Amino acid sequence: LGNAHAQAHACTLRPAALRGVGLHMCMLAAADKLALGGTFSARWRPDLGVAAADAALSAADADLPKHCSFAVVGAGWSGAYAAWRLAVDTSSVNASSVCVFEANGRVGGRIFSVHGLPSFADLAVDVGGYRFQTRQRLPADLVWSALKLPTQCYDWECAAKCEGTTCYVVKDAFGNNAGYATAIETMLGQVEAAGGPGRQVHLAARLTSIEAAPAAGRAASRLIFAGGRSVTASKVLLNLPSNAIEYLSRDSTLLGSSSAAVRRLLGAVTTIPMVKVYAWYDDAWWSTKLGLMEGAFTAATDGAPLEGRYHDGPQRCVVGRDTAGDPVYSGKKIAYGNCSGALEVYYGIARPYYAKLMPSPLQPLTVATRGTSSLAAAQLIGDVHAALMA
């Protein structure tokens, strides 16, 4: 914390360097794309006010399969890996009979990578989980060995200050985080490709109940989704958070004879609401003016509380122009360079100041832009900027 306070204080000591800096956008939250996974990449849809994948735009009206040999409900890390492992990596289950159902218009669960945000252009931001370490064998081996995704250190110049070791992110063409969901999107894209004609991944399919389906097999289940659509499955993997299980119909087999045991397990789950806030600047002043490429900062203010990191947030650094006059980018962040980008200004427990702007647990993303947002959002932008400049 001593180093964090010293770096934050450096901003206070040199306010003249920040003259004229303007904040254009704040993003609150609870890249290069492989062709196989691109259809599942979540993009900000300003007309809808949500982040959704292309595959979700017509999913609510799409027909579901009648039967699946292996059904996964919940397209987070575990669900995507289970489907990929069975259908692609081992081919132990025919990919055409593997189904993945996801309630949201995107995949990833608590891994929530967003593209297409205002001002961000092709840069991605992770609203949820976003990095991994070598000792975390499953994501590390998947990213490096099985999926062969490009990565780079999370810390500036691999400073190994990430929980005492080196953390890694999936890399984009600008040397930024391409989105941790890239691995999940890629696995599900490969499941789709292996399944042939038809669809294996079904978005906007919210499970409401589970029933026994003896006509489809001795241990088969009937999955009932919002709107009355249903699917039978020989085997089912529920990759769901505790609240999604609690929302199931009381008549669901999962909550029937075993309800006492299920409730004990659900009661053992502790949830802690967290918030991330990123602020976009056309001039990434912390690096271009102050050369702050690494370290944390914190400040308790009357307005927006700060608890951020200088090295967290994507940037684009221009190093020249091509023959057509278009910018040439460096492929990495540059201290005192010509860079635009986003700064992580808060990552911590959901403080009331920020939490009040979150729309709902099911839509944990708020985007505030100058001149086009609500009065509360405009106040947020002003408060964040004032706190950073103090």
PDB file of N, CA, C and O in Angstrom, residues 39-82:
ATOM      1  N   THR A  39     -18.581 -15.820 -33.176  1.00  0.00           N
ATOM      2  CA  THR A  39     -20.033 -15.691 -33.073  1.00  0.00           C
ATOM      3  C   THR A  39     -20.498 -15.619 -31.625  1.00  0.00           C
ATOM      4  O   THR A  39     -21.607 -15.190 -31.344  1.00  0.00           O
ATOM      5  N   PHE A  40     -19.623 -16.041 -30.687  1.00  0.00           N
ATOM      6  CA  PHE A  40     -19.983 -16.024 -29.267  1.00  0.00           C
ATOM      7  C   PHE A  40     -19.368 -14.838 -28.524  1.00  0.00           C
ATOM      8  O   PHE A  40     -19.566 -14.709 -27.314  1.00  0.00           O
ATOM      9  N   SER A  41     -18.623 -13.980 -29.194  1.00  0.00           N
ATOM     10  CA  SER A  41     -18.014 -12.829 -28.532  1.00  0.00           C
ATOM     11  C   SER A  41     -19.086 -11.800 -28.188  1.00  0.00           C
ATOM     12  O   SER A  41     -19.854 -11.380 -29.053  1.00  0.00           O
ATOM     13  N   ALA A  42     -19.126 -11.395 -26.936  1.00  0.00           N
ATOM     14  CA  ALA A  42     -20.136 -10.430 -26.495  1.00  0.00           C
ATOM     15  C   ALA A  42     -19.746  -9.025 -26.930  1.00  0.00           C
ATOM     16  O   ALA A  42     -18.623  -8.580 -26.694  1.00  0.00           O
ATOM     17  N   ARG A  43     -20.676  -8.338 -27.577  1.00  0.00           N
ATOM     18  CA  ARG A  43     -20.464  -6.972 -28.016  1.00  0.00           C
ATOM     19  C   ARG A  43     -21.513  -6.071 -27.367  1.00  0.00           C
ATOM     20  O   ARG A  43     -22.656  -6.480 -27.164  1.00  0.00           O
ATOM     21  N   TRP A  44     -21.113  -4.854 -27.078  1.00  0.00           N
ATOM     22  CA  TRP A  44     -22.045  -3.898 -26.492  1.00  0.00           C
ATOM     23  C   TRP A  44     -23.077  -3.501 -27.540  1.00  0.00           C
ATOM     24  O   TRP A  44     -22.718  -3.123 -28.662  1.00  0.00           O
ATOM     25  N   ARG A  45     -24.342  -3.625 -27.194  1.00  0.00           N
ATOM     26  CA  ARG A  45     -25.448  -3.289 -28.101  1.00  0.00           C
ATOM     27  C   ARG A  45     -26.151  -2.048 -27.553  1.00  0.00           C
ATOM     28  O   ARG A  45     -27.044  -2.162 -26.693  1.00  0.00           O
ATOM     29  N   PRO A  46     -25.757  -0.850 -27.978  1.00  0.00           N
ATOM     30  CA  PRO A  46     -26.336   0.368 -27.395  1.00  0.00           C
ATOM     31  C   PRO A  46     -27.848   0.461 -27.579  1.00  0.00           C
ATOM     32  O   PRO A  46     -28.537   1.040 -26.745  1.00  0.00           O
ATOM     33  N   ASP A  47     -28.369  -0.132 -28.657  1.00  0.00           N
ATOM     34  CA  ASP A  47     -29.808  -0.081 -28.876  1.00  0.00           C
ATOM     35  C   ASP A  47     -30.564  -0.949 -27.869  1.00  0.00           C
ATOM     36  O   ASP A  47     -31.726  -0.683 -27.547  1.00  0.00           O
ATOM     37  N   LEU A  48     -29.897  -1.979 -27.345  1.00  0.00           N
ATOM     38  CA  LEU A  48     -30.521  -2.870 -26.372  1.00  0.00           C
ATOM     39  C   LEU A  48     -30.095  -2.552 -24.945  1.00  0.00           C
ATOM     40  O   LEU A  48     -30.751  -2.983 -23.993  1.00  0.00           O
ATOM     41  N   GLY A  49     -28.972  -1.847 -24.806  1.00  0.00           N
ATOM     42  CA  GLY A  49     -28.454  -1.542 -23.476  1.00  0.00           C
ATOM     43  C   GLY A  49     -27.830  -2.731 -22.780  1.00  0.00           C
ATOM     44  O   GLY A  49     -27.739  -2.767 -21.552  1.00  0.00           O
ATOM     45  N   VAL A  50     -27.391  -3.728 -23.551  1.00  0.00           N
ATOM     46  CA  VAL A  50     -26.769  -4.921 -22.987  1.00  0.00           C
ATOM     47  C   VAL A  50     -25.608  -5.345 -23.872  1.00  0.00           C
ATOM     48  O   VAL A  50     -25.472  -4.892 -25.016  1.00  0.00           O
ATOM     49  N   ALA A  51     -24.771  -6.241 -23.340  1.00  0.00           N
ATOM     50  CA  ALA A  51     -23.728  -6.886 -24.129  1.00  0.00           C
ATOM     51  C   ALA A  51     -24.231  -8.266 -24.525  1.00  0.00           C
ATOM     52  O   ALA A  51     -24.663  -9.041 -23.670  1.00  0.00           O
ATOM     53  N   ALA A  52     -24.205  -8.564 -25.811  1.00  0.00           N
ATOM     54  CA  ALA A  52     -24.716  -9.845 -26.288  1.00  0.00           C
ATOM     55  C   ALA A  52     -23.894 -10.315 -27.477  1.00  0.00           C
ATOM     56  O   ALA A  52     -23.312  -9.516 -28.211  1.00  0.00           O
ATOM     57  N   ALA A  53     -23.864 -11.626 -27.660  1.00  0.00           N
ATOM     58  CA  ALA A  53     -23.160 -12.223 -28.786  1.00  0.00           C
ATOM     59  C   ALA A  53     -24.043 -12.223 -30.024  1.00  0.00           C
ATOM     60  O   ALA A  53     -25.274 -12.187 -29.929  1.00  0.00           O
ATOM     61  N   ASP A  54     -23.406 -12.260 -31.188  1.00  0.00           N
ATOM     62  CA  ASP A  54     -24.174 -12.345 -32.430  1.00  0.00           C
ATOM     63  C   ASP A  54     -25.112 -13.549 -32.411  1.00  0.00           C
ATOM     64  O   ASP A  54     -26.239 -13.486 -32.899  1.00  0.00           O
ATOM     65  N   ALA A  55     -24.622 -14.650 -31.830  1.00  0.00           N
ATOM     66  CA  ALA A  55     -25.413 -15.891 -31.819  1.00  0.00           C
ATOM     67  C   ALA A  55     -26.683 -15.762 -30.995  1.00  0.00           C
ATOM     68  O   ALA A  55     -27.592 -16.592 -31.119  1.00  0.00           O
ATOM     69  N   ALA A  56     -26.769 -14.723 -30.147  1.00  0.00           N
ATOM     70  CA  ALA A  56     -27.933 -14.583 -29.264  1.00  0.00           C
ATOM     71  C   ALA A  56     -29.048 -13.758 -29.877  1.00  0.00           C
ATOM     72  O   ALA A  56     -30.168 -13.762 -29.360  1.00  0.00           O
ATOM     73  N   LEU A  57     -28.780 -13.047 -30.971  1.00  0.00           N
ATOM     74  CA  LEU A  57     -29.750 -12.067 -31.461  1.00  0.00           C
ATOM     75  C   LEU A  57     -31.062 -12.693 -31.917  1.00  0.00           C
ATOM     76  O   LEU A  57     -32.116 -12.064 -31.854  1.00  0.00           O
ATOM     77  N   SER A  58     -31.004 -13.930 -32.371  1.00  0.00           N
ATOM     78  CA  SER A  58     -32.247 -14.608 -32.771  1.00  0.00           C
ATOM     79  C   SER A  58     -32.482 -15.885 -31.968  1.00  0.00           C
ATOM     80  O   SER A  58     -33.346 -16.682 -32.306  1.00  0.00           O
ATOM     81  N   ALA A  59     -31.700 -16.053 -30.897  1.00  0.00           N
ATOM     82  CA  ALA A  59     -31.742 -17.322 -30.163  1.00  0.00           C
ATOM     83  C   ALA A  59     -33.061 -17.551 -29.445  1.00  0.00           C
ATOM     84  O   ALA A  59     -33.519 -18.690 -29.314  1.00  0.00           O
ATOM     85  N   ALA A  60     -33.699 -16.487 -28.950  1.00  0.00           N
ATOM     86  CA  ALA A  60     -34.913 -16.662 -28.155  1.00  0.00           C
ATOM     87  C   ALA A  60     -36.044 -17.305 -28.955  1.00  0.00           C
ATOM     88  O   ALA A  60     -36.922 -17.960 -28.391  1.00  0.00           O
ATOM     89  N   ASP A  61     -36.026 -17.128 -30.274  1.00  0.00           N
ATOM     90  CA  ASP A  61     -37.089 -17.675 -31.120  1.00  0.00           C
ATOM     91  C   ASP A  61     -36.668 -18.975 -31.808  1.00  0.00           C
ATOM     92  O   ASP A  61     -37.455 -19.564 -32.556  1.00  0.00           O
ATOM     93  N   ALA A  62     -35.431 -19.404 -31.574  1.00  0.00           N
ATOM     94  CA  ALA A  62     -34.918 -20.583 -32.275  1.00  0.00           C
ATOM     95  C   ALA A  62     -35.456 -21.858 -31.637  1.00  0.00           C
ATOM     96  O   ALA A  62     -35.716 -21.916 -30.428  1.00  0.00           O
ATOM     97  N   ASP A  63     -35.625 -22.874 -32.453  1.00  0.00           N
ATOM     98  CA  ASP A  63     -36.072 -24.173 -31.955  1.00  0.00           C
ATOM     99  C   ASP A  63     -34.934 -24.850 -31.204  1.00  0.00           C
ATOM    100  O   ASP A  63     -33.765 -24.784 -31.613  1.00  0.00           O
ATOM    101  N   LEU A  64     -35.268 -25.522 -30.117  1.00  0.00           N
ATOM    102  CA  LEU A  64     -34.290 -26.303 -29.376  1.00  0.00           C
ATOM    103  C   LEU A  64     -34.353 -27.749 -29.859  1.00  0.00           C
ATOM    104  O   LEU A  64     -35.381 -28.200 -30.381  1.00  0.00           O
ATOM    105  N   PRO A  65     -33.271 -28.512 -29.694  1.00  0.00           N
ATOM    106  CA  PRO A  65     -33.316 -29.920 -30.094  1.00  0.00           C
ATOM    107  C   PRO A  65     -34.312 -30.689 -29.233  1.00  0.00           C
ATOM    108  O   PRO A  65     -34.634 -30.281 -28.112  1.00  0.00           O
ATOM    109  N   LYS A  66     -34.784 -31.793 -29.745  1.00  0.00           N
ATOM    110  CA  LYS A  66     -35.728 -32.605 -28.968  1.00  0.00           C
ATOM    111  C   LYS A  66     -35.006 -33.417 -27.901  1.00  0.00           C
ATOM    112  O   LYS A  66     -35.538 -33.618 -26.798  1.00  0.00           O
ATOM    113  N   HIS A  67     -33.780 -33.887 -28.220  1.00  0.00           N
ATOM    114  CA  HIS A  67     -33.062 -34.741 -27.278  1.00  0.00           C
ATOM    115  C   HIS A  67     -31.557 -34.517 -27.408  1.00  0.00           C
ATOM    116  O   HIS A  67     -31.044 -34.273 -28.517  1.00  0.00           O
ATOM    117  N   CYS A  68     -30.853 -34.603 -26.311  1.00  0.00           N
ATOM    118  CA  CYS A  68     -29.386 -34.501 -26.279  1.00  0.00           C
ATOM    119  C   CYS A  68     -28.851 -35.689 -25.482  1.00  0.00           C
ATOM    120  O   CYS A  68     -29.398 -36.046 -24.432  1.00  0.00           O
ATOM    121  N   SER A  69     -27.777 -36.283 -25.980  1.00  0.00           N
ATOM    122  CA  SER A  69     -27.136 -37.346 -25.205  1.00  0.00           C
ATOM    123  C   SER A  69     -26.477 -36.782 -23.953  1.00  0.00           C
ATOM    124  O   SER A  69     -26.519 -37.383 -22.884  1.00  0.00           O
ATOM    125  N   PHE A  70     -25.855 -35.614 -24.124  1.00  0.00           N
ATOM    126  CA  PHE A  70     -25.195 -34.956 -22.992  1.00  0.00           C
ATOM    127  C   PHE A  70     -25.539 -33.474 -23.052  1.00  0.00           C
ATOM    128  O   PHE A  70     -25.232 -32.797 -24.033  1.00  0.00           O
ATOM    129  N   ALA A  71     -26.201 -32.986 -22.012  1.00  0.00           N
ATOM    130  CA  ALA A  71     -26.613 -31.584 -21.976  1.00  0.00           C
ATOM    131  C   ALA A  71     -25.878 -30.849 -20.872  1.00  0.00           C
ATOM    132  O   ALA A  71     -25.783 -31.337 -19.741  1.00  0.00           O
ATOM    133  N   VAL A  72     -25.358 -29.687 -21.206  1.00  0.00           N
ATOM    134  CA  VAL A  72     -24.714 -28.795 -20.243  1.00  0.00           C
ATOM    135  C   VAL A  72     -25.609 -27.575 -20.094  1.00  0.00           C
ATOM    136  O   VAL A  72     -25.993 -26.958 -21.093  1.00  0.00           O
ATOM    137  N   VAL A  73     -25.924 -27.216 -18.874  1.00  0.00           N
ATOM    138  CA  VAL A  73     -26.699 -26.008 -18.614  1.00  0.00           C
ATOM    139  C   VAL A  73     -25.772 -25.018 -17.905  1.00  0.00           C
ATOM    140  O   VAL A  73     -25.379 -25.244 -16.765  1.00  0.00           O
ATOM    141  N   GLY A  74     -25.431 -23.952 -18.597  1.00  0.00           N
ATOM    142  CA  GLY A  74     -24.498 -22.960 -18.065  1.00  0.00           C
ATOM    143  C   GLY A  74     -23.198 -22.974 -18.843  1.00  0.00           C
ATOM    144  O   GLY A  74     -22.403 -23.919 -18.734  1.00  0.00           O
ATOM    145  N   ALA A  75     -22.964 -21.927 -19.663  1.00  0.00           N
ATOM    146  CA  ALA A  75     -21.804 -21.902 -20.558  1.00  0.00           C
ATOM    147  C   ALA A  75     -20.644 -21.108 -19.967  1.00  0.00           C
ATOM    148  O   ALA A  75     -20.034 -20.278 -20.623  1.00  0.00           O
ATOM    149  N   GLY A  76     -20.339 -21.379 -18.687  1.00  0.00           N
ATOM    150  CA  GLY A  76     -19.144 -20.814 -18.079  1.00  0.00           C
ATOM    151  C   GLY A  76     -17.952 -21.715 -18.331  1.00  0.00           C
ATOM    152  O   GLY A  76     -17.986 -22.615 -19.173  1.00  0.00           O
ATOM    153  N   TRP A  77     -16.868 -21.476 -17.579  1.00  0.00           N
ATOM    154  CA  TRP A  77     -15.641 -22.264 -17.784  1.00  0.00           C
ATOM    155  C   TRP A  77     -15.919 -23.763 -17.695  1.00  0.00           C
ATOM    156  O   TRP A  77     -15.538 -24.531 -18.588  1.00  0.00           O
ATOM    157  N   SER A  78     -16.535 -24.214 -16.607  1.00  0.00           N
ATOM    158  CA  SER A  78     -16.714 -25.655 -16.398  1.00  0.00           C
ATOM    159  C   SER A  78     -17.638 -26.273 -17.438  1.00  0.00           C
ATOM    160  O   SER A  78     -17.364 -27.360 -17.952  1.00  0.00           O
ATOM    161  N   GLY A  79     -18.723 -25.581 -17.749  1.00  0.00           N
ATOM    162  CA  GLY A  79     -19.650 -26.108 -18.737  1.00  0.00           C
ATOM    163  C   GLY A  79     -19.034 -26.202 -20.118  1.00  0.00           C
ATOM    164  O   GLY A  79     -19.167 -27.220 -20.813  1.00  0.00           O
ATOM    165  N   ALA A  80     -18.358 -25.140 -20.536  1.00  0.00           N
ATOM    166  CA  ALA A  80     -17.714 -25.142 -21.849  1.00  0.00           C
ATOM    167  C   ALA A  80     -16.637 -26.214 -21.924  1.00  0.00           C
ATOM    168  O   ALA A  80     -16.501 -26.925 -22.931  1.00  0.00           O
ATOM    169  N   TYR A  81     -15.860 -26.348 -20.844  1.00  0.00           N
ATOM    170  CA  TYR A  81     -14.790 -27.352 -20.841  1.00  0.00           C
ATOM    171  C   TYR A  81     -15.358 -28.761 -20.912  1.00  0.00           C
ATOM    172  O   TYR A  81     -14.841 -29.613 -21.658  1.00  0.00           O
ATOM    173  N   ALA A  82     -16.419 -29.041 -20.165  1.00  0.00           N
ATOM    174  CA  ALA A  82     -17.010 -30.383 -20.187  1.00  0.00           C
ATOM    175  C   ALA A  82     -17.491 -30.740 -21.589  1.00  0.00           C
ATOM    176  O   ALA A  82     -17.240 -31.850 -22.083  1.00  0.00           O
TER     177      ALA A  82
END
